[in-house]
Coordinates of C-alpha atoms and ligand atoms in Angstrom, one line a residue:
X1 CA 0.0 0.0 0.0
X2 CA 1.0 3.3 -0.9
X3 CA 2.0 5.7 2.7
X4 CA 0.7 8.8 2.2
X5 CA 1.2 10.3 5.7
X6 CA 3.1 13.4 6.4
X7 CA 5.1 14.5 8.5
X8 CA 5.6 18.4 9.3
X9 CA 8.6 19.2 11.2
X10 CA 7.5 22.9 12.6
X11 CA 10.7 24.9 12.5
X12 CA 9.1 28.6 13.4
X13 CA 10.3 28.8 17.0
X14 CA 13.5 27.8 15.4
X15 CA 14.1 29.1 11.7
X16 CA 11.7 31.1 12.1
X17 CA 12.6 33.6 15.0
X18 CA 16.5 32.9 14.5
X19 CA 16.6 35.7 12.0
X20 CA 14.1 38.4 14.1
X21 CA 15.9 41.7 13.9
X22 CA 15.7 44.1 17.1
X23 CA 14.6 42.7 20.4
X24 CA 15.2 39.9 21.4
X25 CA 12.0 38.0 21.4
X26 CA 11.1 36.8 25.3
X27 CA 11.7 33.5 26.5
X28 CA 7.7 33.4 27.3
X29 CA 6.8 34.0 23.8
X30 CA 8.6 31.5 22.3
X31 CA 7.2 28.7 24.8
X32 CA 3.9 29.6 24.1
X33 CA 4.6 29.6 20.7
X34 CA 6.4 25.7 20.9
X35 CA 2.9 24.7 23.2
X36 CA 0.3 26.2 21.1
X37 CA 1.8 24.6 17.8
X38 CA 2.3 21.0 20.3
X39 CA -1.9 21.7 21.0
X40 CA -2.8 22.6 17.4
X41 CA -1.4 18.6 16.9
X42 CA 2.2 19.2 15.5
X43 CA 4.3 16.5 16.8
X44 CA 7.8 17.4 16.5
X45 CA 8.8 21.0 17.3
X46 CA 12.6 22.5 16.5
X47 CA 12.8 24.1 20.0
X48 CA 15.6 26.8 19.4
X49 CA 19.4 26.2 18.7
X50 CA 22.9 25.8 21.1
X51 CA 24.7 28.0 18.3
X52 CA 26.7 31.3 19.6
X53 CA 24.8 33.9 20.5
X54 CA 27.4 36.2 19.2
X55 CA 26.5 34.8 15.8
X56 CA 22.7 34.1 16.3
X57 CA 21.3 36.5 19.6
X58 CA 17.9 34.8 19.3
X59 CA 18.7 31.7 20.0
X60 CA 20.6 32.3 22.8
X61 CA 17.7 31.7 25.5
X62 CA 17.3 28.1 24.2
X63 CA 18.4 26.5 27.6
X64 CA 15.4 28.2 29.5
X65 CA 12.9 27.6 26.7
X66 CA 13.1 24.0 26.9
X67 CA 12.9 24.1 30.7
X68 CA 9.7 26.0 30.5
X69 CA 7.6 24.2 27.9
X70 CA 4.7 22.9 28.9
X71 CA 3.5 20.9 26.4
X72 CA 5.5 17.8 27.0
X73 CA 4.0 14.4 26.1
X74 CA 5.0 10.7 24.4
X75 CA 5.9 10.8 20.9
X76 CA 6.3 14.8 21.1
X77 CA 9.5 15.8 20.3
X78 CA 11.2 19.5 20.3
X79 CA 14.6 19.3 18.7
X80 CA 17.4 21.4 19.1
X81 CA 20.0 22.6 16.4
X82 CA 24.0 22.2 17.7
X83 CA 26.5 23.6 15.7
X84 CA 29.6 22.0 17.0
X85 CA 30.8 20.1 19.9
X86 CA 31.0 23.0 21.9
X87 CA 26.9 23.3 21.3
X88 CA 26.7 19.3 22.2
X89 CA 28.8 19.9 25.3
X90 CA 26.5 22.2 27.0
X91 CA 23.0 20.5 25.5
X92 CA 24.4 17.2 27.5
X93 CA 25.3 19.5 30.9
X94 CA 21.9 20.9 30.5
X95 CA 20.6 17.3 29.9
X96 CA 23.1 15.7 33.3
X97 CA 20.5 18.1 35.3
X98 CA 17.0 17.6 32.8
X99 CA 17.4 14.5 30.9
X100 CA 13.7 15.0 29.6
X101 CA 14.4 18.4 28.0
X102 CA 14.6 16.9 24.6
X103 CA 15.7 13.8 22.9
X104 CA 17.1 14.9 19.3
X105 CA 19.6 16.8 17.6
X106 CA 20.0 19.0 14.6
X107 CA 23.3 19.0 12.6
X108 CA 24.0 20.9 9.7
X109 CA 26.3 21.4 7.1
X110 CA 25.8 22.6 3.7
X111 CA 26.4 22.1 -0.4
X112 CA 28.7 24.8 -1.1
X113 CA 31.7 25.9 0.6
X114 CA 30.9 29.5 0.2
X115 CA 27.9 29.2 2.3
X116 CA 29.1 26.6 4.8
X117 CA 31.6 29.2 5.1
X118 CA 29.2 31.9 6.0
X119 CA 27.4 29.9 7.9
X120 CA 29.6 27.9 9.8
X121 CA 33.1 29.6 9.7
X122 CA 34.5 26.4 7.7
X123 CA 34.5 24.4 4.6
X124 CA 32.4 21.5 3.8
X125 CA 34.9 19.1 4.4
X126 CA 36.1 20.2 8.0
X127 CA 32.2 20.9 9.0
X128 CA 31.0 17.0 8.0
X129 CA 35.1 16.0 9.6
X130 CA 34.0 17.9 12.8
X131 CA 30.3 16.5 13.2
X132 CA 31.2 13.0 12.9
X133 CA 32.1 13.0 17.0
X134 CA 29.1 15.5 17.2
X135 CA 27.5 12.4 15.9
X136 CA 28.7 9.8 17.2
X137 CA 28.8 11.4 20.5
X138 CA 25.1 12.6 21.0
X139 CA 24.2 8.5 19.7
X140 CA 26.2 7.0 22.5
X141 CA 24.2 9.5 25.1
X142 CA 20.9 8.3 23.5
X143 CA 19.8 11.4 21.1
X144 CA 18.5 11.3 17.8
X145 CA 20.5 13.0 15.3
X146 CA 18.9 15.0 12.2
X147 CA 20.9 16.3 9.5
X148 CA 20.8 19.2 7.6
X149 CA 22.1 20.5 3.9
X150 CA 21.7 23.5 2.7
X151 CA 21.7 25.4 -0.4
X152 CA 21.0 22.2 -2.1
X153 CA 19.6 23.6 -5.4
X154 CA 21.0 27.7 -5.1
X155 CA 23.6 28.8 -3.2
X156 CA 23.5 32.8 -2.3
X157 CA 27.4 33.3 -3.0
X158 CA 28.3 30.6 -5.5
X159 CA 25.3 29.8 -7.9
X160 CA 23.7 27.1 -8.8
X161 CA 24.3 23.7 -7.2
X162 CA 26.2 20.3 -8.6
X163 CA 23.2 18.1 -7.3
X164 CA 26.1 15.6 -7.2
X165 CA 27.4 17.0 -3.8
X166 CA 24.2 17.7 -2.5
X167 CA 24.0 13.4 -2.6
X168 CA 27.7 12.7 -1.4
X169 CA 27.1 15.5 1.7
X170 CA 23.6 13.8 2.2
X171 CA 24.6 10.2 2.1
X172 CA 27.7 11.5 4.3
X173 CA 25.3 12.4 7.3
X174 CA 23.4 9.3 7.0
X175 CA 26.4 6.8 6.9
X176 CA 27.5 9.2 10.1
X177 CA 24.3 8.1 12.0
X178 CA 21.7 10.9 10.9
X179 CA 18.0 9.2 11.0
X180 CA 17.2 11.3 8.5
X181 CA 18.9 14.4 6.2
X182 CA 16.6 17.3 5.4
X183 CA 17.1 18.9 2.2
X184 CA 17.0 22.6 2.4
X185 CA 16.7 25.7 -0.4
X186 CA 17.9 28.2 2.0
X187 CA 17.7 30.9 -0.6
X188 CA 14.2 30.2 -1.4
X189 CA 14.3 30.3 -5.3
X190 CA 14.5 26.5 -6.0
X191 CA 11.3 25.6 -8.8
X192 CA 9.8 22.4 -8.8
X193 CA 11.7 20.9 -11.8
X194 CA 14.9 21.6 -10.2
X195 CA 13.9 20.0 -7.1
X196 CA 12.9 16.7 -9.1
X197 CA 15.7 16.6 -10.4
X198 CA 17.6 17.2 -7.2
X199 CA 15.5 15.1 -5.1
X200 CA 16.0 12.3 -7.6
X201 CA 20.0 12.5 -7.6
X202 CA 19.9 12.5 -4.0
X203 CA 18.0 9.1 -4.3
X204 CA 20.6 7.3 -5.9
X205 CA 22.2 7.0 -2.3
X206 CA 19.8 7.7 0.3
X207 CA 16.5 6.1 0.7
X208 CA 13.5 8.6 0.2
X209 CA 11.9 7.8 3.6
X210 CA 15.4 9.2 5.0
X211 CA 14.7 12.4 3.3
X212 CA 13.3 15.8 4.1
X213 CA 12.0 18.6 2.0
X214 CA 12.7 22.2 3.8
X215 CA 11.8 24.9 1.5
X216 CA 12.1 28.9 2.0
X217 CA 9.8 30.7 -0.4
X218 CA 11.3 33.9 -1.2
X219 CA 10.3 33.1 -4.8
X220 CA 6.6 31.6 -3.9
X221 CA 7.6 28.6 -5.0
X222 CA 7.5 27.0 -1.5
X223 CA 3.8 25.2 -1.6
X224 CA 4.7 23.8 -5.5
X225 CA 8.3 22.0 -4.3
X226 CA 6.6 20.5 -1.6
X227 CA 4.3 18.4 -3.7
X228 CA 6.6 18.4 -6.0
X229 CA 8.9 16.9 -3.3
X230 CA 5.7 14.7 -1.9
X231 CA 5.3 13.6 -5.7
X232 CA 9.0 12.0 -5.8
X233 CA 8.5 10.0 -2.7
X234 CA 9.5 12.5 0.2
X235 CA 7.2 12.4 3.4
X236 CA 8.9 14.7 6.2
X237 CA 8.5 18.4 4.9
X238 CA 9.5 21.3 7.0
X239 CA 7.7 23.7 7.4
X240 CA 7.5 27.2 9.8
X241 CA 3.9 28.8 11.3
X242 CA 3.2 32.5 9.8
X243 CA 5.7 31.2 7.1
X244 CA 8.5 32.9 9.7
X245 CA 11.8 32.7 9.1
X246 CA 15.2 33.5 6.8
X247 CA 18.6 32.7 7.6
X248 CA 21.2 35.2 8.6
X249 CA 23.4 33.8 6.2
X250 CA 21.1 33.7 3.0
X251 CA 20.9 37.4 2.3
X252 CA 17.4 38.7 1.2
X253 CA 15.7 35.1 2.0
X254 CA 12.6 34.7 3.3
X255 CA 10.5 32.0 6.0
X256 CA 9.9 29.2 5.3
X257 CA 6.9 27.3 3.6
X258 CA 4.1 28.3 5.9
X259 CA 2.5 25.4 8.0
X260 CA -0.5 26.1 7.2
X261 CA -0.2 26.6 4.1
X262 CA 1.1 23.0 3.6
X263 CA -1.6 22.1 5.9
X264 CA -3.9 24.2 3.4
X265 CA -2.8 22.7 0.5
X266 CA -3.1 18.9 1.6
X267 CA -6.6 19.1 2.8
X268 CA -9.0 16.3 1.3
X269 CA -6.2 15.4 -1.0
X270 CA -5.0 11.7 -1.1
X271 CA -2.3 12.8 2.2
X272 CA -2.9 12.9 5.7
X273 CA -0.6 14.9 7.9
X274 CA 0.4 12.6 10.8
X275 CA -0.4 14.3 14.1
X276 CA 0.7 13.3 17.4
X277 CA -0.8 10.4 18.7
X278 CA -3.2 10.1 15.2
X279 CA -4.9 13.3 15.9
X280 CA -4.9 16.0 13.4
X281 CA -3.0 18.7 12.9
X282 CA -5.6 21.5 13.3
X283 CA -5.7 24.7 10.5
X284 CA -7.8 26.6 12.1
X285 CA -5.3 26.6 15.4
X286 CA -1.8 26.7 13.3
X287 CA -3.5 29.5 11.3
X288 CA -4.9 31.7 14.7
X289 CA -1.3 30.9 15.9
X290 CA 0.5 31.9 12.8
X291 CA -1.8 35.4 13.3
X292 CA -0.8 35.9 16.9
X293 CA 3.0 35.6 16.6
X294 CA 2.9 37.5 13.3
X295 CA 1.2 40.4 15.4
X296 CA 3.9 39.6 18.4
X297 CA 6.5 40.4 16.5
X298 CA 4.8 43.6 14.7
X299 CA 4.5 42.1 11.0
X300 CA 1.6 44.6 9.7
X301 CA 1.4 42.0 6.2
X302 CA -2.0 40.5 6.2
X303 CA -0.8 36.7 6.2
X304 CA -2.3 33.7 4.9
X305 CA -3.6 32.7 7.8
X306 CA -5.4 35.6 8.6
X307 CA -7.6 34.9 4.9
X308 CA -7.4 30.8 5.9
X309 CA -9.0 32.5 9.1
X310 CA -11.8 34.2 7.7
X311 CA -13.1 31.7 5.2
X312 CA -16.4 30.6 5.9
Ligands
HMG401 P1 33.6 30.3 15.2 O1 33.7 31.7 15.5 O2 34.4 29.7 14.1 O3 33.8 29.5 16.5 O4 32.1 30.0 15.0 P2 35.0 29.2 17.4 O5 35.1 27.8 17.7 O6 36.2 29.9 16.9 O7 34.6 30.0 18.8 C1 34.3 31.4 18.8 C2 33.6 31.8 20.1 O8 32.3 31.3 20.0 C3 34.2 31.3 21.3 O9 33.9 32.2 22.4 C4 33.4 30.0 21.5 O10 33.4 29.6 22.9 C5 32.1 30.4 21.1 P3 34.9 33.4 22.8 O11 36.1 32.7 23.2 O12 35.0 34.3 21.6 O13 34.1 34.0 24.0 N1 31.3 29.2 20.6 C6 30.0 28.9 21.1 N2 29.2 29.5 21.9 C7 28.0 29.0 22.1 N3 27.6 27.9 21.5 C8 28.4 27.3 20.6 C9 29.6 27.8 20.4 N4 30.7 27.4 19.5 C10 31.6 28.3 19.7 N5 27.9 26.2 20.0 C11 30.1 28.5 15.2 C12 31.6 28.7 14.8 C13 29.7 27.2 14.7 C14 30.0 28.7 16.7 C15 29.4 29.7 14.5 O14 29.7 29.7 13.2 C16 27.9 29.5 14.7 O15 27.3 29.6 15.8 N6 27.2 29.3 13.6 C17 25.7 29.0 13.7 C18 25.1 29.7 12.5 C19 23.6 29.4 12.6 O16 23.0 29.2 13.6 N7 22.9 29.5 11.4 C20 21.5 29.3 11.3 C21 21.1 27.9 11.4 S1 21.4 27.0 10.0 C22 20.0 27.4 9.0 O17 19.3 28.3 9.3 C23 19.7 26.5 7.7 C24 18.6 25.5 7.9 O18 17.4 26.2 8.3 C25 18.4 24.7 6.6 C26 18.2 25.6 5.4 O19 17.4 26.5 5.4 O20 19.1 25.4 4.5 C27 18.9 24.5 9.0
MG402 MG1 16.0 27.1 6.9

């Protein structure tokens, strides 16, 4: 039988604030962002990121964000993105004092050197050389590890991509222990017959149920690569409430595909999106929370949600 169950990773308390300009946004906004999105069925939650907060200042509360969610449960889980093992070190110290904070990781790398660069301060080569005790590591002390490539079809400072490294860095992560490698167009210009075709490279060395689609849509392409992504076998798609989020290091890119947008777009269509513990992922809730942290954080743009809101 065919699986056509998705799976949303929600990345907006994540990707989506890590690029907020001004104020830093309070620690009690961002858990009641993480428990509203847990409520409106979302089942796994990227709670922040153990990155320096000389390069990223809004992640830098992530230790007391995970101690004050409320929403914890079975089968939820709320991620963390760790850089290096400098990040790992003081996730497990934290973890020595609250081992239920979280159970899984987030690693990344990227497809170009010019980004990873940008992004990380290194090449390619040295980032995937320094993650693989990252890695190993965070295994032995009973995390799940998620990996990350960027850039995978545009890279902001070096063009377009060799899909052929986008598989070898892929395939890299998972032969390093990563349950899973999500495929990211940071920039947010990728079109759907590019990501076929990058989607379908990648497949020559990982399986697709170990793939991840994680689209920005500063193009509006978003919504069309994830079914075009869903269409070539991939069932995880990331996606970010209010359609938040950019990275620092991807000039002029926007958030990512909006949740409830995805949500919007998959409705009475031959998917289900998997919800924690079988119940649905509500639109109506990600959509009134997608209008309250867009309001939070003073975005005056009427967003989709606020029209999903007031259909009849
Ligand atoms: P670096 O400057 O090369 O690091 O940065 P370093 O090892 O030389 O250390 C410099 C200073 O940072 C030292 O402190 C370290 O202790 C400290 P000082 O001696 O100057 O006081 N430091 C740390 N502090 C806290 N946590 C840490 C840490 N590591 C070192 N983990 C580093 C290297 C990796 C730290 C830096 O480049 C960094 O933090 N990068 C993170 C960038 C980031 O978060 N980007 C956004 C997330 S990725 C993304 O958005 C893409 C994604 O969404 C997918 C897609 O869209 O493609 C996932
Ligand atoms: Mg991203």
């Amino acid at each position: 039988a065919k699986n056509n169950l998705v799976n949303i990773v929600e990345v907006g308390p994540r990707d989506g604030l890590q690029n907020e300009k001004g104020q830093v946004i309070p620690v009690g906004v961002k858990v009641e962002l993480i428990d509203r999105l847990v409520d409106a069925g979302l089942s796994t939650v990227e709670a922040g990121s153990f990155v320096s907060p000389k390069w990223v200042p809004q992640m830098g509360g992530t230790p007391d964000v995970l101690k004050q969610i409320r929403s914890r449960r079975p089968n939820v889980h709320y991620p963390v993105l760790v850089p290096n093992q400098r990040g790992l070190d003081d996730l497990l110290s934290l973890l020595d004092s609250h081992p239920a904070l979280t159970d899984e990781i987030a690693v990344f790398t990227s497809a170009t050197d010019a980004f990873n660069k940008a992004n990380l301060n290194c090449t390619v080569a040295e980032s995937l050389q320094k993650l693989q005790s990252v890695v190993s590591t965070a295994k032995e002390k009973g995390l799940r590890v998620r990996g990350y490539v960027s850039v995978v079809v545009v890279c902001p400072y070096s063009g377009k991509v060799d899909y052929r490294k986008v598989r070898e860095v892929a395939k890299e992560l998972v032969d390093m222990g990563c349950y899973e490698v999500s495929l990211g167009d940071t920039v947010g210009q990728a079109r759907p017959h590019e990501v076929a075709e990058m989607l379908e490279e990648v497949k020559l060395s990982v399986p697709v149920h170990q793939l991840a689609g994680h689209f920005h849509d500063t193009y509006g392409t978003a919504v069309a690569n994830v079914l075009k992504a869903l269409e070539h076998g991939v069932r995880t798609i990331d996606a970010s409430v209010g359609g938040l989020g950019g990275c620092p290091y991807s000039p002029g890119a926007t958030g990512n595909v909006a949740t409830e947008d995805v949500l919007y777009a998959l409705q009475d269509s031959p998917y289900t999106v998997n919800g924690a513990d079988d119940t649905p992922v509500s639109l109506e809730k990600v959509a009134s929370i997608g209008s309250w942290i867009s309001q939070a954080l003073g975005r005056d743009t009427v967003q989709w949600c606020d029209v999903i809101l007031s259909l009849p």
